[in-house]
Amino acid sequence: MVNSHNRKSRSRERPQSAQRQNLDKQILFLHKAMAEKIIANHGFIPQIQHTIETRYASGKMRHGAYLFWSTLLEYVHEPEIFINQVLDESPQITKYRRQTAFVGVLTEEERQAVLEQLIFS
């Protein structure tokens, strides 16, 4: 008999699908562009804080994600730390990026340019 813990462990170890890996790569590239834009223009911080607080209050953001995004903003004045944290490729941070708090930072044109750059790189 296989206990449920072993089944859960194995399911977490499954390799990601190519589609999921591609999506995560796109999200990573978009976050690099957004992080650079936020560092260059701190005017986005109130908007991001509002997104974080609204999502958390409505239950759309869990406590771990709330702590990550809230704490991350404290490092915006330290660009290297800020970018390194945004681009961390750990499974947890990858998961947080999929539900980004950086909504509205890039224009649609900027977003498309980043994705086109990814395709041609």
mmCIF file with all atom_site columns, C-alpha atoms in Angstrom:
data_model
loop_
_atom_site.group_PDB
_atom_site.id
_atom_site.type_symbol
_atom_site.label_atom_id
_atom_site.label_alt_id
_atom_site.label_comp_id
_atom_site.label_asym_id
_atom_site.label_entity_id
_atom_site.label_seq_id
_atom_site.pdbx_PDB_ins_code
_atom_site.Cartn_x
_atom_site.Cartn_y
_atom_site.Cartn_z
_atom_site.occupancy
_atom_site.B_iso_or_equiv
_atom_site.pdbx_formal_charge
_atom_site.auth_seq_id
_atom_site.auth_comp_id
_atom_site.auth_asym_id
_atom_site.auth_atom_id
_atom_site.pdbx_PDB_model_num
ATOM 1   C CA . MET A 1 1   ? 0.000   0.000  0.000   1.00 0.00 ? 1   MET A CA 1
ATOM 2   C CA . VAL A 1 2   ? 1.318   3.454  -0.978  1.00 0.00 ? 2   VAL A CA 1
ATOM 3   C CA . ASN A 1 3   ? 0.694   6.139  1.578   1.00 0.00 ? 3   ASN A CA 1
ATOM 4   C CA . SER A 1 4   ? -0.635  9.500  0.458   1.00 0.00 ? 4   SER A CA 1
ATOM 5   C CA . HIS A 1 5   ? 2.575   11.290 1.432   1.00 0.00 ? 5   HIS A CA 1
ATOM 6   C CA . ASN A 1 6   ? 4.586   9.309  -1.110  1.00 0.00 ? 6   ASN A CA 1
ATOM 7   C CA . ARG A 1 7   ? 2.051   10.032 -3.855  1.00 0.00 ? 7   ARG A CA 1
ATOM 8   C CA . LYS A 1 8   ? 2.176   13.742 -3.083  1.00 0.00 ? 8   LYS A CA 1
ATOM 9   C CA . SER A 1 9   ? 5.975   13.753 -3.103  1.00 0.00 ? 9   SER A CA 1
ATOM 10  C CA . ARG A 1 10  ? 6.114   12.073 -6.488  1.00 0.00 ? 10  ARG A CA 1
ATOM 11  C CA . SER A 1 11  ? 3.545   14.422 -8.008  1.00 0.00 ? 11  SER A CA 1
ATOM 12  C CA . ARG A 1 12  ? 5.636   17.411 -6.955  1.00 0.00 ? 12  ARG A CA 1
ATOM 13  C CA . GLU A 1 13  ? 8.687   15.905 -8.603  1.00 0.00 ? 13  GLU A CA 1
ATOM 14  C CA . ARG A 1 14  ? 7.041   15.407 -11.991 1.00 0.00 ? 14  ARG A CA 1
ATOM 15  C CA . PRO A 1 15  ? 8.813   17.305 -14.726 1.00 0.00 ? 15  PRO A CA 1
ATOM 16  C CA . GLN A 1 16  ? 6.968   20.351 -15.939 1.00 0.00 ? 16  GLN A CA 1
ATOM 17  C CA . SER A 1 17  ? 5.340   20.184 -19.303 1.00 0.00 ? 17  SER A CA 1
ATOM 18  C CA . ALA A 1 18  ? 7.080   22.016 -22.132 1.00 0.00 ? 18  ALA A CA 1
ATOM 19  C CA . GLN A 1 19  ? 4.089   24.354 -22.314 1.00 0.00 ? 19  GLN A CA 1
ATOM 20  C CA . ARG A 1 20  ? 4.367   25.238 -18.595 1.00 0.00 ? 20  ARG A CA 1
ATOM 21  C CA . GLN A 1 21  ? 8.132   25.756 -18.898 1.00 0.00 ? 21  GLN A CA 1
ATOM 22  C CA . ASN A 1 22  ? 7.620   28.056 -21.884 1.00 0.00 ? 22  ASN A CA 1
ATOM 23  C CA . LEU A 1 23  ? 4.955   30.048 -20.034 1.00 0.00 ? 23  LEU A CA 1
ATOM 24  C CA . ASP A 1 24  ? 7.186   30.392 -16.960 1.00 0.00 ? 24  ASP A CA 1
ATOM 25  C CA . LYS A 1 25  ? 10.054  31.587 -19.189 1.00 0.00 ? 25  LYS A CA 1
ATOM 26  C CA . GLN A 1 26  ? 7.787   34.236 -20.729 1.00 0.00 ? 26  GLN A CA 1
ATOM 27  C CA . ILE A 1 27  ? 6.621   35.323 -17.270 1.00 0.00 ? 27  ILE A CA 1
ATOM 28  C CA . LEU A 1 28  ? 10.251  35.515 -16.096 1.00 0.00 ? 28  LEU A CA 1
ATOM 29  C CA . PHE A 1 29  ? 11.210  37.769 -19.047 1.00 0.00 ? 29  PHE A CA 1
ATOM 30  C CA . LEU A 1 30  ? 8.173   39.970 -18.437 1.00 0.00 ? 30  LEU A CA 1
ATOM 31  C CA . HIS A 1 31  ? 9.089   40.294 -14.755 1.00 0.00 ? 31  HIS A CA 1
ATOM 32  C CA . LYS A 1 32  ? 12.624  41.342 -15.650 1.00 0.00 ? 32  LYS A CA 1
ATOM 33  C CA . ALA A 1 33  ? 11.206  44.156 -17.785 1.00 0.00 ? 33  ALA A CA 1
ATOM 34  C CA . MET A 1 34  ? 8.670   45.119 -15.111 1.00 0.00 ? 34  MET A CA 1
ATOM 35  C CA . ALA A 1 35  ? 11.302  45.109 -12.343 1.00 0.00 ? 35  ALA A CA 1
ATOM 36  C CA . GLU A 1 36  ? 13.575  47.358 -14.388 1.00 0.00 ? 36  GLU A CA 1
ATOM 37  C CA . LYS A 1 37  ? 10.684  49.726 -15.095 1.00 0.00 ? 37  LYS A CA 1
ATOM 38  C CA . ILE A 1 38  ? 9.682   49.824 -11.400 1.00 0.00 ? 38  ILE A CA 1
ATOM 39  C CA . ILE A 1 39  ? 13.272  50.593 -10.382 1.00 0.00 ? 39  ILE A CA 1
ATOM 40  C CA . ALA A 1 40  ? 13.388  53.405 -12.946 1.00 0.00 ? 40  ALA A CA 1
ATOM 41  C CA . ASN A 1 41  ? 9.988   54.771 -11.869 1.00 0.00 ? 41  ASN A CA 1
ATOM 42  C CA . HIS A 1 42  ? 9.016   54.340 -8.226  1.00 0.00 ? 42  HIS A CA 1
ATOM 43  C CA . GLY A 1 43  ? 5.647   55.864 -9.088  1.00 0.00 ? 43  GLY A CA 1
ATOM 44  C CA . PHE A 1 44  ? 4.363   52.323 -9.687  1.00 0.00 ? 44  PHE A CA 1
ATOM 45  C CA . ILE A 1 45  ? 4.831   51.341 -6.031  1.00 0.00 ? 45  ILE A CA 1
ATOM 46  C CA . PRO A 1 46  ? 1.497   52.711 -4.692  1.00 0.00 ? 46  PRO A CA 1
ATOM 47  C CA . GLN A 1 47  ? -0.364  50.924 -7.506  1.00 0.00 ? 47  GLN A CA 1
ATOM 48  C CA . ILE A 1 48  ? 1.440   47.641 -6.726  1.00 0.00 ? 48  ILE A CA 1
ATOM 49  C CA . GLN A 1 49  ? 0.807   48.036 -2.987  1.00 0.00 ? 49  GLN A CA 1
ATOM 50  C CA . HIS A 1 50  ? -2.871  48.594 -3.719  1.00 0.00 ? 50  HIS A CA 1
ATOM 51  C CA . THR A 1 51  ? -2.989  45.421 -5.831  1.00 0.00 ? 51  THR A CA 1
ATOM 52  C CA . ILE A 1 52  ? -1.303  43.432 -3.050  1.00 0.00 ? 52  ILE A CA 1
ATOM 53  C CA . GLU A 1 53  ? -3.598  44.750 -0.318  1.00 0.00 ? 53  GLU A CA 1
ATOM 54  C CA . THR A 1 54  ? -6.772  44.345 -2.401  1.00 0.00 ? 54  THR A CA 1
ATOM 55  C CA . ARG A 1 55  ? -5.983  40.778 -3.416  1.00 0.00 ? 55  ARG A CA 1
ATOM 56  C CA . TYR A 1 56  ? -5.018  39.793 0.109   1.00 0.00 ? 56  TYR A CA 1
ATOM 57  C CA . ALA A 1 57  ? -8.115  41.367 1.667   1.00 0.00 ? 57  ALA A CA 1
ATOM 58  C CA . SER A 1 58  ? -10.370 39.633 -0.860  1.00 0.00 ? 58  SER A CA 1
ATOM 59  C CA . GLY A 1 59  ? -8.733  36.245 -0.326  1.00 0.00 ? 59  GLY A CA 1
ATOM 60  C CA . LYS A 1 60  ? -7.245  36.124 -3.838  1.00 0.00 ? 60  LYS A CA 1
ATOM 61  C CA . MET A 1 61  ? -3.713  36.172 -2.415  1.00 0.00 ? 61  MET A CA 1
ATOM 62  C CA . ARG A 1 62  ? -2.423  33.820 0.235   1.00 0.00 ? 62  ARG A CA 1
ATOM 63  C CA . HIS A 1 63  ? -0.325  34.967 3.167   1.00 0.00 ? 63  HIS A CA 1
ATOM 64  C CA . GLY A 1 64  ? 2.989   33.688 1.742   1.00 0.00 ? 64  GLY A CA 1
ATOM 65  C CA . ALA A 1 65  ? 2.503   35.581 -1.518  1.00 0.00 ? 65  ALA A CA 1
ATOM 66  C CA . TYR A 1 66  ? 1.405   38.650 0.435   1.00 0.00 ? 66  TYR A CA 1
ATOM 67  C CA . LEU A 1 67  ? 4.612   38.558 2.484   1.00 0.00 ? 67  LEU A CA 1
ATOM 68  C CA . PHE A 1 68  ? 6.753   38.000 -0.610  1.00 0.00 ? 68  PHE A CA 1
ATOM 69  C CA . TRP A 1 69  ? 5.325   40.887 -2.639  1.00 0.00 ? 69  TRP A CA 1
ATOM 70  C CA . SER A 1 70  ? 5.085   43.278 0.333   1.00 0.00 ? 70  SER A CA 1
ATOM 71  C CA . THR A 1 71  ? 8.633   42.599 1.463   1.00 0.00 ? 71  THR A CA 1
ATOM 72  C CA . LEU A 1 72  ? 9.945   42.760 -2.086  1.00 0.00 ? 72  LEU A CA 1
ATOM 73  C CA . LEU A 1 73  ? 8.790   46.366 -2.427  1.00 0.00 ? 73  LEU A CA 1
ATOM 74  C CA . GLU A 1 74  ? 10.972  47.301 0.539   1.00 0.00 ? 74  GLU A CA 1
ATOM 75  C CA . TYR A 1 75  ? 14.011  46.506 -1.636  1.00 0.00 ? 75  TYR A CA 1
ATOM 76  C CA . VAL A 1 76  ? 13.116  48.666 -4.635  1.00 0.00 ? 76  VAL A CA 1
ATOM 77  C CA . HIS A 1 77  ? 15.865  51.113 -3.572  1.00 0.00 ? 77  HIS A CA 1
ATOM 78  C CA . GLU A 1 78  ? 18.375  48.253 -3.756  1.00 0.00 ? 78  GLU A CA 1
ATOM 79  C CA . PRO A 1 79  ? 18.058  47.278 -7.432  1.00 0.00 ? 79  PRO A CA 1
ATOM 80  C CA . GLU A 1 80  ? 20.321  44.224 -7.373  1.00 0.00 ? 80  GLU A CA 1
ATOM 81  C CA . ILE A 1 81  ? 18.446  42.614 -4.472  1.00 0.00 ? 81  ILE A CA 1
ATOM 82  C CA . PHE A 1 82  ? 15.067  43.610 -5.929  1.00 0.00 ? 82  PHE A CA 1
ATOM 83  C CA . ILE A 1 83  ? 15.786  42.110 -9.351  1.00 0.00 ? 83  ILE A CA 1
ATOM 84  C CA . ASN A 1 84  ? 17.421  38.984 -7.914  1.00 0.00 ? 84  ASN A CA 1
ATOM 85  C CA . GLN A 1 85  ? 14.357  38.306 -5.783  1.00 0.00 ? 85  GLN A CA 1
ATOM 86  C CA . VAL A 1 86  ? 11.900  38.968 -8.613  1.00 0.00 ? 86  VAL A CA 1
ATOM 87  C CA . LEU A 1 87  ? 13.845  36.645 -10.917 1.00 0.00 ? 87  LEU A CA 1
ATOM 88  C CA . ASP A 1 88  ? 14.527  33.890 -8.391  1.00 0.00 ? 88  ASP A CA 1
ATOM 89  C CA . GLU A 1 89  ? 13.750  30.604 -10.124 1.00 0.00 ? 89  GLU A CA 1
ATOM 90  C CA . SER A 1 90  ? 12.725  28.637 -7.057  1.00 0.00 ? 90  SER A CA 1
ATOM 91  C CA . PRO A 1 91  ? 9.394   26.817 -7.429  1.00 0.00 ? 91  PRO A CA 1
ATOM 92  C CA . GLN A 1 92  ? 7.709   29.090 -4.865  1.00 0.00 ? 92  GLN A CA 1
ATOM 93  C CA . ILE A 1 93  ? 8.768   32.374 -6.462  1.00 0.00 ? 93  ILE A CA 1
ATOM 94  C CA . THR A 1 94  ? 7.892   30.982 -9.899  1.00 0.00 ? 94  THR A CA 1
ATOM 95  C CA . LYS A 1 95  ? 4.423   30.279 -8.524  1.00 0.00 ? 95  LYS A CA 1
ATOM 96  C CA . TYR A 1 96  ? 4.149   33.824 -7.119  1.00 0.00 ? 96  TYR A CA 1
ATOM 97  C CA . ARG A 1 97  ? 5.132   35.342 -10.483 1.00 0.00 ? 97  ARG A CA 1
ATOM 98  C CA . ARG A 1 98  ? 2.242   33.489 -12.134 1.00 0.00 ? 98  ARG A CA 1
ATOM 99  C CA . GLN A 1 99  ? -0.089  35.612 -9.970  1.00 0.00 ? 99  GLN A CA 1
ATOM 100 C CA . THR A 1 100 ? 1.951   38.808 -10.244 1.00 0.00 ? 100 THR A CA 1
ATOM 101 C CA . ALA A 1 101 ? 1.303   41.929 -8.248  1.00 0.00 ? 101 ALA A CA 1
ATOM 102 C CA . PHE A 1 102 ? 2.963   43.974 -11.013 1.00 0.00 ? 102 PHE A CA 1
ATOM 103 C CA . VAL A 1 103 ? -0.314  44.402 -12.894 1.00 0.00 ? 103 VAL A CA 1
ATOM 104 C CA . GLY A 1 104 ? -0.377  47.397 -15.234 1.00 0.00 ? 104 GLY A CA 1
ATOM 105 C CA . VAL A 1 105 ? 3.339   48.144 -15.091 1.00 0.00 ? 105 VAL A CA 1
ATOM 106 C CA . LEU A 1 106 ? 3.993   47.315 -18.741 1.00 0.00 ? 106 LEU A CA 1
ATOM 107 C CA . THR A 1 107 ? 1.904   48.704 -21.547 1.00 0.00 ? 107 THR A CA 1
ATOM 108 C CA . GLU A 1 108 ? 0.587   46.192 -24.068 1.00 0.00 ? 108 GLU A CA 1
ATOM 109 C CA . GLU A 1 109 ? 3.196   47.412 -26.561 1.00 0.00 ? 109 GLU A CA 1
ATOM 110 C CA . GLU A 1 110 ? 6.010   46.905 -24.027 1.00 0.00 ? 110 GLU A CA 1
ATOM 111 C CA . ARG A 1 111 ? 4.679   43.461 -23.174 1.00 0.00 ? 111 ARG A CA 1
ATOM 112 C CA . GLN A 1 112 ? 4.581   42.456 -26.836 1.00 0.00 ? 112 GLN A CA 1
ATOM 113 C CA . ALA A 1 113 ? 8.120   43.795 -27.397 1.00 0.00 ? 113 ALA A CA 1
ATOM 114 C CA . VAL A 1 114 ? 9.447   41.676 -24.510 1.00 0.00 ? 114 VAL A CA 1
ATOM 115 C CA . LEU A 1 115 ? 7.721   38.556 -25.817 1.00 0.00 ? 115 LEU A CA 1
ATOM 116 C CA . GLU A 1 116 ? 8.987   39.198 -29.363 1.00 0.00 ? 116 GLU A CA 1
ATOM 117 C CA . GLN A 1 117 ? 12.502  39.631 -28.009 1.00 0.00 ? 117 GLN A CA 1
ATOM 118 C CA . LEU A 1 118 ? 12.153  36.285 -26.248 1.00 0.00 ? 118 LEU A CA 1
ATOM 119 C CA . ILE A 1 119 ? 11.059  34.575 -29.460 1.00 0.00 ? 119 ILE A CA 1
ATOM 120 C CA . PHE A 1 120 ? 14.037  35.932 -31.414 1.00 0.00 ? 120 PHE A CA 1
ATOM 121 C CA . SER A 1 121 ? 16.645  35.260 -28.721 1.00 0.00 ? 121 SER A CA 1
#
